[in-house]
């Protein structure tokens, strides 16, 4: 029993336990943070596509009100803007 108590009082053992706990928790927090960043990026991509699609619809409605749109142009801008999402950054690299 006395050997077990002296083992737990060993400073090198306590240092090893503390460093292991810090390293383990840091690894888990980093993994969780990376997962959250990827999820956030996916949500922002979806939101960007939705906004681009809505901008296309608004511009088409404006063209119809101004009388410059034809029936063949219907849905063209929305598809053009929506399909463009996420590609702006890739073209710059």
CSV table of C-alpha atoms in Angstrom, one decimal:
chain,number,residue,atom,x,y,z
A,1,UNK,CA,0.0,0.0,0.0
A,2,UNK,CA,2.8,2.4,0.8
A,3,UNK,CA,4.4,1.7,-2.5
A,4,UNK,CA,1.2,2.7,-4.4
A,5,UNK,CA,1.0,5.9,-2.5
A,6,UNK,CA,4.7,6.8,-3.1
A,7,UNK,CA,4.1,5.9,-6.8
A,8,UNK,CA,1.3,8.5,-7.0
A,9,UNK,CA,3.4,11.1,-5.3
A,10,UNK,CA,6.3,10.7,-7.8
A,11,UNK,CA,6.7,14.1,-9.6
A,12,UNK,CA,7.7,12.6,-12.9
A,13,UNK,CA,4.6,10.4,-12.9
A,14,UNK,CA,2.4,13.3,-12.1
A,15,UNK,CA,4.1,15.4,-14.9
A,16,UNK,CA,3.5,12.5,-17.3
A,17,UNK,CA,-0.2,12.2,-16.4
A,18,UNK,CA,-0.7,16.0,-16.7
A,19,UNK,CA,1.0,16.2,-20.1
A,20,UNK,CA,-0.9,13.2,-21.4
A,21,UNK,CA,-4.2,14.8,-20.2
A,22,UNK,CA,-3.3,18.1,-21.9
A,23,UNK,CA,-2.3,16.4,-25.1
A,24,UNK,CA,-5.4,14.2,-25.3
A,25,UNK,CA,-7.8,17.1,-24.6
A,26,UNK,CA,-6.0,19.3,-27.1
A,27,UNK,CA,-6.2,16.6,-29.8
A,28,UNK,CA,-10.0,16.1,-29.1
A,29,UNK,CA,-10.7,19.8,-29.1
A,30,UNK,CA,-8.8,20.3,-32.3
A,31,UNK,CA,-10.6,17.4,-34.0
A,32,UNK,CA,-14.0,18.8,-32.9
A,33,UNK,CA,-13.0,22.3,-34.1
A,34,UNK,CA,-12.0,21.1,-37.5
A,35,UNK,CA,-15.3,19.2,-37.8
A,36,UNK,CA,-17.3,22.4,-36.9
A,37,UNK,CA,-15.3,24.4,-39.4
A,38,UNK,CA,-16.2,22.0,-42.2
A,39,UNK,CA,-19.8,21.9,-41.2
A,40,UNK,CA,-19.9,25.7,-41.2
A,41,UNK,CA,-18.3,25.9,-44.6
A,42,UNK,CA,-20.9,23.5,-46.0
A,43,UNK,CA,-23.7,25.6,-44.6
A,44,UNK,CA,-22.2,28.8,-46.0
A,45,UNK,CA,-21.9,27.2,-49.4
A,46,UNK,CA,-25.5,26.2,-49.3
A,47,UNK,CA,-26.5,29.7,-48.2
A,48,UNK,CA,-24.4,31.3,-50.9
A,49,UNK,CA,-26.1,29.1,-53.6
A,50,UNK,CA,-29.5,30.1,-52.3
A,51,UNK,CA,-28.7,33.7,-52.3
A,52,UNK,CA,-27.2,33.6,-55.8
A,53,UNK,CA,-30.4,31.8,-57.0
A,54,UNK,CA,-32.5,34.5,-55.4
A,55,UNK,CA,-30.4,37.3,-57.0
A,56,UNK,CA,-30.9,35.6,-60.4
A,57,UNK,CA,-34.7,35.5,-59.8
A,58,UNK,CA,-34.8,39.2,-58.8
A,59,UNK,CA,-32.8,40.2,-61.8
A,60,UNK,CA,-35.1,38.3,-64.1
A,61,UNK,CA,-38.1,39.9,-62.6
A,62,UNK,CA,-36.5,43.3,-63.0
A,63,UNK,CA,-35.7,42.5,-66.7
A,64,UNK,CA,-39.4,41.5,-67.2
A,65,UNK,CA,-40.6,44.7,-65.6
A,66,UNK,CA,-38.3,46.7,-67.8
A,67,UNK,CA,-39.4,44.8,-70.8
A,68,UNK,CA,-36.0,43.6,-71.9
A,69,UNK,CA,-36.5,39.9,-71.1
A,70,UNK,CA,-37.7,37.2,-73.5
A,71,UNK,CA,-39.4,33.9,-72.7
A,72,UNK,CA,-36.2,32.1,-73.7
A,73,UNK,CA,-34.4,33.9,-70.9
A,74,UNK,CA,-36.7,32.7,-68.2
A,75,UNK,CA,-34.7,30.8,-65.5
A,76,UNK,CA,-31.4,31.5,-67.3
A,77,UNK,CA,-29.9,34.0,-64.8
A,78,UNK,CA,-31.0,32.0,-61.8
A,79,UNK,CA,-29.3,28.8,-63.1
A,80,UNK,CA,-26.2,30.8,-64.2
A,81,UNK,CA,-25.8,32.4,-60.7
A,82,UNK,CA,-26.7,29.2,-58.8
A,83,UNK,CA,-24.3,27.1,-60.9
A,84,UNK,CA,-21.5,29.6,-60.3
A,85,UNK,CA,-21.4,29.1,-56.5
A,86,UNK,CA,-18.1,28.1,-54.9
A,87,UNK,CA,-16.2,28.5,-58.2
A,88,UNK,CA,-15.1,32.1,-57.7
A,89,UNK,CA,-12.4,31.2,-55.2
A,90,UNK,CA,-11.2,28.2,-57.3
A,91,UNK,CA,-10.7,30.4,-60.4
A,92,UNK,CA,-8.5,32.9,-58.5
A,93,UNK,CA,-6.1,30.2,-57.2
